[in-house]
mmCIF file of C-alpha atoms and ligand atoms in Angstrom:
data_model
loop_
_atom_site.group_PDB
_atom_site.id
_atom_site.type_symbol
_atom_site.label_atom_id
_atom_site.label_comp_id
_atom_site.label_asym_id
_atom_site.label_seq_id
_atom_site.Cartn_x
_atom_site.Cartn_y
_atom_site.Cartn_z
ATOM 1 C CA UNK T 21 21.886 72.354 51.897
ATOM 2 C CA UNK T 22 19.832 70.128 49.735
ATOM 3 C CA UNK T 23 16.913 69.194 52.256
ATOM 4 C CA UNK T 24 16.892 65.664 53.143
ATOM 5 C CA UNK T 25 19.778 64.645 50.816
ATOM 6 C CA UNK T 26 22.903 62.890 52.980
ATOM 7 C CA UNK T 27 26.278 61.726 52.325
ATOM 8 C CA UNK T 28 26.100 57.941 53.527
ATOM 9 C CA UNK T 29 28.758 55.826 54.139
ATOM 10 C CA UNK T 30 28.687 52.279 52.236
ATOM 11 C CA UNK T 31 32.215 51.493 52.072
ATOM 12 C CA UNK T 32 35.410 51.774 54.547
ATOM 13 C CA UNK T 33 38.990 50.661 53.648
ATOM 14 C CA UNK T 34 42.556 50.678 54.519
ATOM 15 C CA UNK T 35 46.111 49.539 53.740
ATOM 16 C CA UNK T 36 48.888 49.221 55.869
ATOM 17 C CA UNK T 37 52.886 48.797 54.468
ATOM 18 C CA UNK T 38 54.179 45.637 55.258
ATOM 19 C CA UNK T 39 57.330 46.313 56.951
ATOM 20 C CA UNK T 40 56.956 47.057 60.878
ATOM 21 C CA UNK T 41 59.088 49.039 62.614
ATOM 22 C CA UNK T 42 58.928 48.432 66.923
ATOM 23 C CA UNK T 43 60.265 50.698 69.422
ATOM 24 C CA UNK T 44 62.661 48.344 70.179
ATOM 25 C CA UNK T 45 64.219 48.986 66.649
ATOM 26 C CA UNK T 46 64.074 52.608 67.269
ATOM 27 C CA UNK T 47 66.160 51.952 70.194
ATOM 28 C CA UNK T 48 68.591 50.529 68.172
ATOM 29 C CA UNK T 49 69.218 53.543 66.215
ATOM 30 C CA UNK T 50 68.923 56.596 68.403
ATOM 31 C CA UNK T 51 68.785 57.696 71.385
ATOM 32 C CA UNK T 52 65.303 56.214 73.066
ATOM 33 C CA UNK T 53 63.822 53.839 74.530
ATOM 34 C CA UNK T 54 60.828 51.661 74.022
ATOM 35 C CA UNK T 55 59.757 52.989 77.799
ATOM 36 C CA UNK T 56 60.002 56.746 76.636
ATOM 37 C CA UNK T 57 57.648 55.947 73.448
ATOM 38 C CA UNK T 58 54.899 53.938 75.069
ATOM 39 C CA UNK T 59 54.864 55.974 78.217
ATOM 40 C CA UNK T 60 54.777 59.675 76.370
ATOM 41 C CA UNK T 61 52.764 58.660 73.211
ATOM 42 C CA UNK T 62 51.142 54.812 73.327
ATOM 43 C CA UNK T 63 52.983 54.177 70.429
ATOM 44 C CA UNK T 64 54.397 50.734 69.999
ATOM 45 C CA UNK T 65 54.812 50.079 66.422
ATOM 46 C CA UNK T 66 54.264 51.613 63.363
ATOM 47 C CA UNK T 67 54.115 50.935 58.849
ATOM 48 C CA UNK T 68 56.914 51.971 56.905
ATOM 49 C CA UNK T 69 56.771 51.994 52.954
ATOM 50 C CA UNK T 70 59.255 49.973 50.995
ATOM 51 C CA UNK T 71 61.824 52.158 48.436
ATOM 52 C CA UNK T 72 59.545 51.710 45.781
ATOM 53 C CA UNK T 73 55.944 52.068 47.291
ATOM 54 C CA UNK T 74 54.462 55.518 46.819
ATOM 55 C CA UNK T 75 51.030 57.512 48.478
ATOM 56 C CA UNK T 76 49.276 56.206 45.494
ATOM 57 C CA UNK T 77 49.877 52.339 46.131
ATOM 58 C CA UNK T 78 48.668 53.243 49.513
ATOM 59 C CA UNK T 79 46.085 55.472 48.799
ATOM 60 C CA UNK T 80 44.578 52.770 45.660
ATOM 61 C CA UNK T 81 44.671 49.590 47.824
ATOM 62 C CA UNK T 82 42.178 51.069 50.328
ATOM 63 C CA UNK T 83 39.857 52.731 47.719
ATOM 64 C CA UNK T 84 39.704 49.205 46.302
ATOM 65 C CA UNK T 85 38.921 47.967 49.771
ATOM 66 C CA UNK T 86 35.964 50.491 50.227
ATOM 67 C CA UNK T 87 35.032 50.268 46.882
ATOM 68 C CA UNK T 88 34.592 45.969 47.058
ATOM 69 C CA UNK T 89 32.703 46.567 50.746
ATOM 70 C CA UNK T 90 30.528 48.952 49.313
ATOM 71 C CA UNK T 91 29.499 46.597 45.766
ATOM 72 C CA UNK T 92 29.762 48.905 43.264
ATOM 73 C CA UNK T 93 31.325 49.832 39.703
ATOM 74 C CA UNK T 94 34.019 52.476 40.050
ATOM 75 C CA UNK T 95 32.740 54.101 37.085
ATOM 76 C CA UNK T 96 29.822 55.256 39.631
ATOM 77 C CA UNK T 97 32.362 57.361 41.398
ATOM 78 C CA UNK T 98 32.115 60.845 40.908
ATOM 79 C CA UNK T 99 34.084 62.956 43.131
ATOM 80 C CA UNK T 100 37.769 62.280 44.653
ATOM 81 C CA UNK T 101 39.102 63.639 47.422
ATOM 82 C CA UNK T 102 42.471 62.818 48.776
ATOM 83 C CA UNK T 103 43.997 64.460 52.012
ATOM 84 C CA UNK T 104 47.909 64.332 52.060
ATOM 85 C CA UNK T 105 50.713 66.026 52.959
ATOM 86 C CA UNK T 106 53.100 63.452 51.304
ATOM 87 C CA UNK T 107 51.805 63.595 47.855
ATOM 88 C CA UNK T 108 54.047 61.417 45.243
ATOM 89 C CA UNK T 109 54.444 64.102 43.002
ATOM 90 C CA UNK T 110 54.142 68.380 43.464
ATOM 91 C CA UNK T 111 51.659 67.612 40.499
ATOM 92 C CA UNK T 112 49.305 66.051 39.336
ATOM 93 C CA UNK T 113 47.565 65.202 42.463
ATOM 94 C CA UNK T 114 47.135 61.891 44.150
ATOM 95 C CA UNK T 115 43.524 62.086 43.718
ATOM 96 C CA UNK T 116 44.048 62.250 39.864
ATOM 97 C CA UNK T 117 46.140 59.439 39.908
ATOM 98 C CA UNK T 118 43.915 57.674 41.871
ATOM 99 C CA UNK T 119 41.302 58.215 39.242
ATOM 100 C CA UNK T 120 43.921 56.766 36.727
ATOM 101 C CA UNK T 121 44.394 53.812 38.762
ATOM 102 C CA UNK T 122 40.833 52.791 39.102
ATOM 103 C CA UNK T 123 40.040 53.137 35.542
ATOM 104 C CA UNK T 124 38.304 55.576 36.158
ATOM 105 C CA UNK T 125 38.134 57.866 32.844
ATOM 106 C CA UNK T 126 37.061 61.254 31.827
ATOM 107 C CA UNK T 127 34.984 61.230 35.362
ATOM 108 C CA UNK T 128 34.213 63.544 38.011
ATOM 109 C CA UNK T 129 36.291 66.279 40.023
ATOM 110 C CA UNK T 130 39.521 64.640 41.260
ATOM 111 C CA UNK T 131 41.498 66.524 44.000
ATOM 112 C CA UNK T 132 44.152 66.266 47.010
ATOM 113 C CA UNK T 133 43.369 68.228 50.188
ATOM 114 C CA UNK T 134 46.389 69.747 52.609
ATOM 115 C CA UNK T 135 45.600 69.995 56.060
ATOM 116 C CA UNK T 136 47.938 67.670 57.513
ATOM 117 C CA UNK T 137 46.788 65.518 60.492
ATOM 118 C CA UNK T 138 43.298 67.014 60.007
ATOM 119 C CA UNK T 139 43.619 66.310 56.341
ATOM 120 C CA UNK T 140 40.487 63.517 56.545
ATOM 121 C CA UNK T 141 37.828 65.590 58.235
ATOM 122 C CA UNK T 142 38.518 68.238 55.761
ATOM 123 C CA UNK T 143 37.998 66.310 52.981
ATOM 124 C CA UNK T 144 34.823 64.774 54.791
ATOM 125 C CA UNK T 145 33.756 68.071 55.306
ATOM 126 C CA UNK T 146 34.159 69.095 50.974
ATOM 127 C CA UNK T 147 32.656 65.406 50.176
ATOM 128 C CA UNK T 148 29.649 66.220 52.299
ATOM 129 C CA UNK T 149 29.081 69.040 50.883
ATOM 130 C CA UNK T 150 29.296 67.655 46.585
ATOM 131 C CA UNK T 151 26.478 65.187 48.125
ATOM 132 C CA UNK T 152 24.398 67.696 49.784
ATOM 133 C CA UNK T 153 24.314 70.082 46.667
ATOM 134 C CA UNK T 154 23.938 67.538 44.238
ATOM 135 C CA UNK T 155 27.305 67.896 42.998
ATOM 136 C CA UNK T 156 28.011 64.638 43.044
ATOM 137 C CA UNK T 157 26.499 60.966 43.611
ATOM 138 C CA UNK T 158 29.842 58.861 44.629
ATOM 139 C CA UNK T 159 32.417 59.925 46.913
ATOM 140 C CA UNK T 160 35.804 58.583 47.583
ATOM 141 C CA UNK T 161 37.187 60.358 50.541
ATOM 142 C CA UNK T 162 40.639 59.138 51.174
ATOM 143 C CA UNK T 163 43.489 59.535 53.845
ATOM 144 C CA UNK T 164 47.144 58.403 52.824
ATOM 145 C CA UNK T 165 50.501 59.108 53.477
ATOM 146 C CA UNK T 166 54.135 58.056 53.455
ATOM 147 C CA UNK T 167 55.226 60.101 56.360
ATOM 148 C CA UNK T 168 58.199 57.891 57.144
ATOM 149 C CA UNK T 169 59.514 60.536 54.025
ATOM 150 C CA UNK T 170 59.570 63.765 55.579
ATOM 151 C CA UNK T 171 60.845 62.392 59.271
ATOM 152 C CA UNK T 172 64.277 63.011 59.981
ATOM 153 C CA UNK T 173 65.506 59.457 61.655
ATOM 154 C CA UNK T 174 68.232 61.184 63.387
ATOM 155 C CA UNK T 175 65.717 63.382 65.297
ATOM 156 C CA UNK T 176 64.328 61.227 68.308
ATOM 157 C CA UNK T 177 61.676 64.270 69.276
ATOM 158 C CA UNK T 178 59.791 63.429 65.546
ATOM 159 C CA UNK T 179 60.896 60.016 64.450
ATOM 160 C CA UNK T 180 59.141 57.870 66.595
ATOM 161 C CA UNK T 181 55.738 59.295 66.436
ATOM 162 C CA UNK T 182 54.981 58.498 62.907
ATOM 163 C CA UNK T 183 54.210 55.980 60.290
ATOM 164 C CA UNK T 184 52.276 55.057 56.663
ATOM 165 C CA UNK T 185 49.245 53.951 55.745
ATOM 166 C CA UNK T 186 46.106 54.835 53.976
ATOM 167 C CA UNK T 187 42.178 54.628 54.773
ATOM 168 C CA UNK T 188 39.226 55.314 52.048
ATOM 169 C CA UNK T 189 35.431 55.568 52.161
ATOM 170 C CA UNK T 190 32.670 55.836 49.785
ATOM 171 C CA UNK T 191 29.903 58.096 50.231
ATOM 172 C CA UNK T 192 27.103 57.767 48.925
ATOM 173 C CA UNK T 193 24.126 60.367 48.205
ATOM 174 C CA UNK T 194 20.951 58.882 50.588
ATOM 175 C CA UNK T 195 17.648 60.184 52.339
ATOM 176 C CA UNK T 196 18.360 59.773 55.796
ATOM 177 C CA UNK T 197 21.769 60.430 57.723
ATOM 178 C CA UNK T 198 24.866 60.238 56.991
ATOM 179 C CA UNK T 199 27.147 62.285 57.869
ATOM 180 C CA UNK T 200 25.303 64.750 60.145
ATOM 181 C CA UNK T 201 27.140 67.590 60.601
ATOM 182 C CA UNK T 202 30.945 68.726 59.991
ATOM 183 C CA UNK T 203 32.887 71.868 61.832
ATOM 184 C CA UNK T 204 36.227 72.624 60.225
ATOM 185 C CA UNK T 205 39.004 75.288 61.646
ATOM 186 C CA UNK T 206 42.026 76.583 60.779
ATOM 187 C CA UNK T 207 44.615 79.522 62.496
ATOM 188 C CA UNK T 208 47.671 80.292 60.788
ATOM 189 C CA UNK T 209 49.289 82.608 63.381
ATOM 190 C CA UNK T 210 50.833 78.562 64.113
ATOM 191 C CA UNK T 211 52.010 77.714 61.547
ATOM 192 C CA UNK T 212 55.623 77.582 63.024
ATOM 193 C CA UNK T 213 55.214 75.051 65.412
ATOM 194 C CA UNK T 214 54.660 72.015 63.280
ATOM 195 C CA UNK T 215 55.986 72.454 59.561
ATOM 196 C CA UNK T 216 57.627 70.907 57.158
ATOM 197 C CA UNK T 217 59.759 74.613 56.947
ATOM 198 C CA UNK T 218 61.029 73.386 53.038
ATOM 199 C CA UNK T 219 59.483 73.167 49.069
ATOM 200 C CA UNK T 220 59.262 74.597 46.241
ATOM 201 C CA UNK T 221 59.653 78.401 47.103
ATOM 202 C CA UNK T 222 61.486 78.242 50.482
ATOM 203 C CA UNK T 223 64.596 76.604 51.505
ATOM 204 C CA UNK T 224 64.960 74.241 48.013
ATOM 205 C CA UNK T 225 68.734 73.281 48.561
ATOM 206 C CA UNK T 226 66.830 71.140 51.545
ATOM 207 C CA UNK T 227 64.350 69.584 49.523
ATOM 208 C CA UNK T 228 67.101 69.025 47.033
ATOM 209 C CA UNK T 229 69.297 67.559 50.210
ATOM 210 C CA UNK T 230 66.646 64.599 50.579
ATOM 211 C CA UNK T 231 66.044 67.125 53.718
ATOM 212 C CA UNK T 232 62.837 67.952 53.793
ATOM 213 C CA UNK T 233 62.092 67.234 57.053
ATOM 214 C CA UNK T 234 59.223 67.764 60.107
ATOM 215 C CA UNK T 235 59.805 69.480 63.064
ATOM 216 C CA UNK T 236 57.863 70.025 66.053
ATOM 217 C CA UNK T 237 57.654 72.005 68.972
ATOM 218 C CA UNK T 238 55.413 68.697 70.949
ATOM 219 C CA UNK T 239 54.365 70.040 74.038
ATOM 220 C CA UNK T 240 52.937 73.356 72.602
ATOM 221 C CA UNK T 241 50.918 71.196 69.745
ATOM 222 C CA UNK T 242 49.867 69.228 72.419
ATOM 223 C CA UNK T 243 48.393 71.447 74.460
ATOM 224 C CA UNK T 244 46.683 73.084 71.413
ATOM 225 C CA UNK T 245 45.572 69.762 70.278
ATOM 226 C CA UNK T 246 44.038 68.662 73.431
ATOM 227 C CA UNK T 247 42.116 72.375 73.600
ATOM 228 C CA UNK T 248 41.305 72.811 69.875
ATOM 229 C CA UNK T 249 40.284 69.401 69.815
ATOM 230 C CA UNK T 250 38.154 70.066 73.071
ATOM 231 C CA UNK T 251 36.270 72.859 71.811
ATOM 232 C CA UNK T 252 35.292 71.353 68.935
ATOM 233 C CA UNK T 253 33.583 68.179 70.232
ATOM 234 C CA UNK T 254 31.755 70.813 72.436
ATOM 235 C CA UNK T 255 30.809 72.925 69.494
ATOM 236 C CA UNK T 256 29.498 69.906 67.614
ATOM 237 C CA UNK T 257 27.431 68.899 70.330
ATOM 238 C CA UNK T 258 25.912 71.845 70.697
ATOM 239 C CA UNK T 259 25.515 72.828 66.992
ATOM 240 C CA UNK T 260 23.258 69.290 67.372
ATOM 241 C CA UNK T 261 21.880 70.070 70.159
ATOM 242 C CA UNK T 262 22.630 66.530 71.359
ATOM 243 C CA UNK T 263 24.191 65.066 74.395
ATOM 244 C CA UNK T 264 27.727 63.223 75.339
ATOM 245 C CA UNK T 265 25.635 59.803 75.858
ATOM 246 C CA UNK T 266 24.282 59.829 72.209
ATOM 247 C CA UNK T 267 27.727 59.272 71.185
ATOM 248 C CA UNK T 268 28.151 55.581 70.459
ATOM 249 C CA UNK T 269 32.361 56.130 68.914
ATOM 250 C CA UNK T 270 34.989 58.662 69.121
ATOM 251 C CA UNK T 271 37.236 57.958 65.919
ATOM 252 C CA UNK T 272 40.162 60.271 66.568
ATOM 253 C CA UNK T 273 43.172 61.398 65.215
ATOM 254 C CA UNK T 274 46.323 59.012 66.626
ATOM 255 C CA UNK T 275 48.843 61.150 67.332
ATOM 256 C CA UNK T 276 48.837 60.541 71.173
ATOM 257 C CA UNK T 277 47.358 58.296 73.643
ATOM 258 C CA UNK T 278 47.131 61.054 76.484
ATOM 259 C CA UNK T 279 45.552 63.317 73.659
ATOM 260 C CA UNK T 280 43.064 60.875 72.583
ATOM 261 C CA UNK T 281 42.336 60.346 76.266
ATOM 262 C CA UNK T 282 41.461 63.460 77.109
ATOM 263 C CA UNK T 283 38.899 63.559 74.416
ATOM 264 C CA UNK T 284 37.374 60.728 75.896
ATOM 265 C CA UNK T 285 37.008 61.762 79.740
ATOM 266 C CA UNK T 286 35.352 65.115 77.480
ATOM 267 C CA UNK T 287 32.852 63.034 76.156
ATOM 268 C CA UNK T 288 32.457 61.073 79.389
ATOM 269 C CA UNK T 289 33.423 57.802 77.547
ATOM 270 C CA UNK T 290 35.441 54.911 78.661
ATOM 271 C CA UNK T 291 38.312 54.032 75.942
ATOM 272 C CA UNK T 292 36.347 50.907 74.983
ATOM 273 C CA UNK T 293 34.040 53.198 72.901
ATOM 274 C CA UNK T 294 36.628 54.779 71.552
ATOM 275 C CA UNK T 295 38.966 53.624 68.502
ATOM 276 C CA UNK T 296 42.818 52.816 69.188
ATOM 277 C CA UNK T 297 45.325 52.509 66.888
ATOM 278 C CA UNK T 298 48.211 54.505 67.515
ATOM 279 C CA UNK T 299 50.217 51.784 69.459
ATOM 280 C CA UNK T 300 50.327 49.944 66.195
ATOM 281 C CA UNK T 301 50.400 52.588 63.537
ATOM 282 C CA UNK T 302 51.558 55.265 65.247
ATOM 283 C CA UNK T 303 51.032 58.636 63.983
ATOM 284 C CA UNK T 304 49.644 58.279 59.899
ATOM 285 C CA UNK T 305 48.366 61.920 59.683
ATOM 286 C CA UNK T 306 45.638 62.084 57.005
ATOM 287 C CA UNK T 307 45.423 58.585 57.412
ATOM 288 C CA UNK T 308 44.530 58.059 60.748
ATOM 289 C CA UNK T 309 41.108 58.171 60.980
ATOM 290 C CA UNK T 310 39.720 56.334 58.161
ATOM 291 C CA UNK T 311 42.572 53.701 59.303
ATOM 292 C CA UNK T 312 41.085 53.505 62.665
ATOM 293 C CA UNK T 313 37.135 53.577 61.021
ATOM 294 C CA UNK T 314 37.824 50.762 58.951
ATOM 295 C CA UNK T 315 39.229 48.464 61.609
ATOM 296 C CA UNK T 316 36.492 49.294 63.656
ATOM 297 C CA UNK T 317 33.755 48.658 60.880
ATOM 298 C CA UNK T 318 35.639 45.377 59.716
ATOM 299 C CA UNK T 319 35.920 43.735 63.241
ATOM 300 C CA UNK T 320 32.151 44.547 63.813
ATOM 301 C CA UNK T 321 32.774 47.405 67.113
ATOM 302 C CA UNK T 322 30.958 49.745 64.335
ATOM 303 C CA UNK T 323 27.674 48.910 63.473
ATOM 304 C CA UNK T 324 24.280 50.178 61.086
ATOM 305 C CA UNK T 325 23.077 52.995 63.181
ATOM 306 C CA UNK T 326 25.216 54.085 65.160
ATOM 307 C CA UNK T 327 26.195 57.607 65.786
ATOM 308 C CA UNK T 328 30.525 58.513 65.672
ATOM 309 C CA UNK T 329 32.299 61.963 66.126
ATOM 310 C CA UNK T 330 35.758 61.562 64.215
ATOM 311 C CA UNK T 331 37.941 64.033 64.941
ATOM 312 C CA UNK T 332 41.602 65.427 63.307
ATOM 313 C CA UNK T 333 44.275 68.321 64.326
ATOM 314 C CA UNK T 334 46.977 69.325 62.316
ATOM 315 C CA UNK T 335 49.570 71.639 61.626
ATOM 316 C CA UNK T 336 48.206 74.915 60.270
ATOM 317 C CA UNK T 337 46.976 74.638 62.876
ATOM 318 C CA UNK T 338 43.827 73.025 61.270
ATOM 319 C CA UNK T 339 41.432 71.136 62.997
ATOM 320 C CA UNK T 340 37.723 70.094 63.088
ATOM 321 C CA UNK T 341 35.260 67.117 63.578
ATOM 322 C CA UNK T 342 32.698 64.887 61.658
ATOM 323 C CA UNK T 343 29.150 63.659 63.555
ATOM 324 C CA UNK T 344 28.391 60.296 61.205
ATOM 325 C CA UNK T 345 25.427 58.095 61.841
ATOM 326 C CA UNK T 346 26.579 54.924 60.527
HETATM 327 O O1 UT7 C 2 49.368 64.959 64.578
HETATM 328 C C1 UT7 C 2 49.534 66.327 64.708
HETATM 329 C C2 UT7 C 2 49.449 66.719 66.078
HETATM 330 N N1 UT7 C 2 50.575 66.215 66.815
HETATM 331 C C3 UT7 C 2 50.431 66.025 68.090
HETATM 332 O O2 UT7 C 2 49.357 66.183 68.572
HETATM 333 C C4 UT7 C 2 51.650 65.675 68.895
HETATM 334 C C5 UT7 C 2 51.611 66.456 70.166
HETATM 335 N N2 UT7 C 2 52.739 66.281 71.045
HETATM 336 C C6 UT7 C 2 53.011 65.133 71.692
HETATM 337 O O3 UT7 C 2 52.387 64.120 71.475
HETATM 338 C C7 UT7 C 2 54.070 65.177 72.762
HETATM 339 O O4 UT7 C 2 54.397 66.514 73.036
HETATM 340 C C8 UT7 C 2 55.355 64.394 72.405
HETATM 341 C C9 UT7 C 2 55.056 62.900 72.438
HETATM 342 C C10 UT7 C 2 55.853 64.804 71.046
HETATM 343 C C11 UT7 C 2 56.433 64.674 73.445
HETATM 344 O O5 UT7 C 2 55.970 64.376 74.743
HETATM 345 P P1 UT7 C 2 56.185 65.425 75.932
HETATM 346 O O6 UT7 C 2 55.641 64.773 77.133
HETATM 347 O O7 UT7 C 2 55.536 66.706 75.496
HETATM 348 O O8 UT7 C 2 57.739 65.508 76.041
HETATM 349 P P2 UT7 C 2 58.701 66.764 75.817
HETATM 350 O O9 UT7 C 2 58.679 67.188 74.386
HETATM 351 O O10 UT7 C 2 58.372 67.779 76.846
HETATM 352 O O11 UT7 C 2 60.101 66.113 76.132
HETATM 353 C C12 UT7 C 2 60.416 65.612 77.415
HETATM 354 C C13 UT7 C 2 61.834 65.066 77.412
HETATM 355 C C14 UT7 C 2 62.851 66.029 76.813
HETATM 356 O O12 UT7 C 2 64.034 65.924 77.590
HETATM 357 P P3 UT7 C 2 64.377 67.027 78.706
HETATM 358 O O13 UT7 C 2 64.462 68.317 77.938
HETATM 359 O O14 UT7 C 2 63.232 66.985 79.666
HETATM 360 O O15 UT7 C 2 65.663 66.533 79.247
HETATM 361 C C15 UT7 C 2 63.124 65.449 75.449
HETATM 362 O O16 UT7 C 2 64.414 65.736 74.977
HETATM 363 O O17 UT7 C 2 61.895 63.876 76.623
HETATM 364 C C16 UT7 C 2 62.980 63.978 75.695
HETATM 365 N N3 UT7 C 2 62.634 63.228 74.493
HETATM 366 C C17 UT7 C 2 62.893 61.902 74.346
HETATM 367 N N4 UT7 C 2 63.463 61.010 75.146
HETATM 368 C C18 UT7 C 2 63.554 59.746 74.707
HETATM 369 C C19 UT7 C 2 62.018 63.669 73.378
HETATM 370 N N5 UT7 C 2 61.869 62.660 72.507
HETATM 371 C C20 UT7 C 2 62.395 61.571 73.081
HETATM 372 C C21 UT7 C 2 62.534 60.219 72.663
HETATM 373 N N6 UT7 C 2 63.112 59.360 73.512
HETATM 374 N N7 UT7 C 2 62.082 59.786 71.472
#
């Protein structure tokens, strides 16, 4: 690591689909009810795309959000990182469209990153490390998805937990912290448990079907969320050698209420000093966090100086956490 050479953040972003979809609409179409939802997950809402909006829409109107907060000429950026699962294309990647997009020509390394829900600490974790080396001055490190996609809306146990959305910020390379530390995971023995189980080598008819669909077994991810998720926070803690109290924000993953919860009484923090967004985006994988960081940042709960612990779980299972002074 370059010694005294941080990746800062100057810019957060998001963008949210227009069209929301309520519980109560759910209820209309299978069998649920807003009760179940709110009670099991703290979901109330959540973004769907229209027919003709893609990752890329999603994924350009938040760069261009981080980009404007942060002040500077896109041609400065160089290094993109997207984290999807929900890609518009197999190839080229999202990140290279991205690039396009911004007008952004013949520039650095563009790039998606697949690690599902923990899709945006991973790429945090690669940004961090282009600015540390010297590899790069500018980061965009983005979060999008169109989830609503690969959900089954016949299948109550995975259609109301997600939504769309997108969240983006801009590092940039600075003397003082920054992101302090990052602790990325992965164990593939689970890889059955939450999967898309269809693409380009296995099962095709079903991606051919428009049937490419997620499935999840929701109280064993759970239980490996809340523990994975656990140990990590404890690990980065200790890596620091810092304590719960010096935690001003937990920006989590939303995939659950009761998950992000439990991360809280962990850090011995009441849920005001945490982030919420799941009741109104529900579940936005990659997208979550930044989401949730940008909200925070906009409406002023996230301020110069302050020290956050974002942190993602996925299937994979991949997980892992970000420490960020602000
Ligand atoms: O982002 C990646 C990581 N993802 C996660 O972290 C998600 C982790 N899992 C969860 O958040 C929870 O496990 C769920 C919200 C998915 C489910 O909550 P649960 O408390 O674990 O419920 P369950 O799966 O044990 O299901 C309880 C009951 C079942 O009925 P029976 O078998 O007890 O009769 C389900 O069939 O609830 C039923 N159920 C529903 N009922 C009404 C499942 N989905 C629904 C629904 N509406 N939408």
């Amino acid at each position: 690591m370059g010694k005294g050479r941080y990746a800062k953040i100057i810019g957060t972003g998001s963008f949210l689909p227009e069209r929301v979809v309520t519980n109560k609409d759910l209820e209309a179409r299978i069998a649920t009810t807003d009760e179940w939802i709110y009670s099991r997950t703290g979901i109330r809402e959540r973004r769907i795309v229209a027919a003709d909006e893609k990752t890329s829409d999603l994924a350009e109107r938040a760069s261009c959000a981080a980009i404007e907060m942060a002040g500077i000429d896109p041609q400065l950026i160089d290094l993109i990182v997207v984290a999807t699962t929900t890609p518009d294309q197999v190839f080229p990647s999202v990140a290279c469209l991205l690039q396009d997009r911004l007008g952004i020509h013949g520039g650095g390394p563009a790039f998606d990153v697949q690690a599902v829900c923990a899709g945006f600490v991973y790429a945090m974790d690669i940004a961090n490390r282009y600015v540390q080396t010297g590899g790069c001055q500018y980061a965009l490190v983005v979060g999008a998805e169109t989830f609503s996609r690969i959900i089954d809306w016949t299948d109550r146990e995975t259609c109301v937990l997600f939504g769309d959305g997108a969240g983006a910020v801009l590092l940039h390379a600075a003397e003082a912290p920054g992101v302090i530390s990052t602790h990325l995971h992965a164990d593939g023995r689970y890889h059955e448990l939450l999967s898309v189980p269809s693409g380009v080598s296995v099962n095709y008819e079903q991606v051919l079907r428009g049937e490419a669909y997620a499935q999840m077994q929701g109280s064993e991810v759970f239980k490996f969320a809340v523990k994975c998720m656990g140990d990590v926070v404890d690990e980065t803690l200790t890596v620091n050698g810092i304590v719960k109290s010096s935690i001003d924000w937990l920006v989590p993953h939303q995939a659950n209420i009761r998950i992000i919860a439990a991360m809280a009484r962990k850090l011995d923090m009441t849920m005001d000093k945490v982030v919420v967004t799941v009741d109104r985006h529900g579940n936005t994988s990659a997208a979550s966090i930044p989401l949730a960081l940008d909200e925070a940042v906009r409406d002023g709960r996230i301020r110069t100086g302050q020290t956050l612990i974002m942190e993602g779980f996925g299937g994979g299972f991949t997980w892992g956490s970000v420490l960020v002074k602000m």
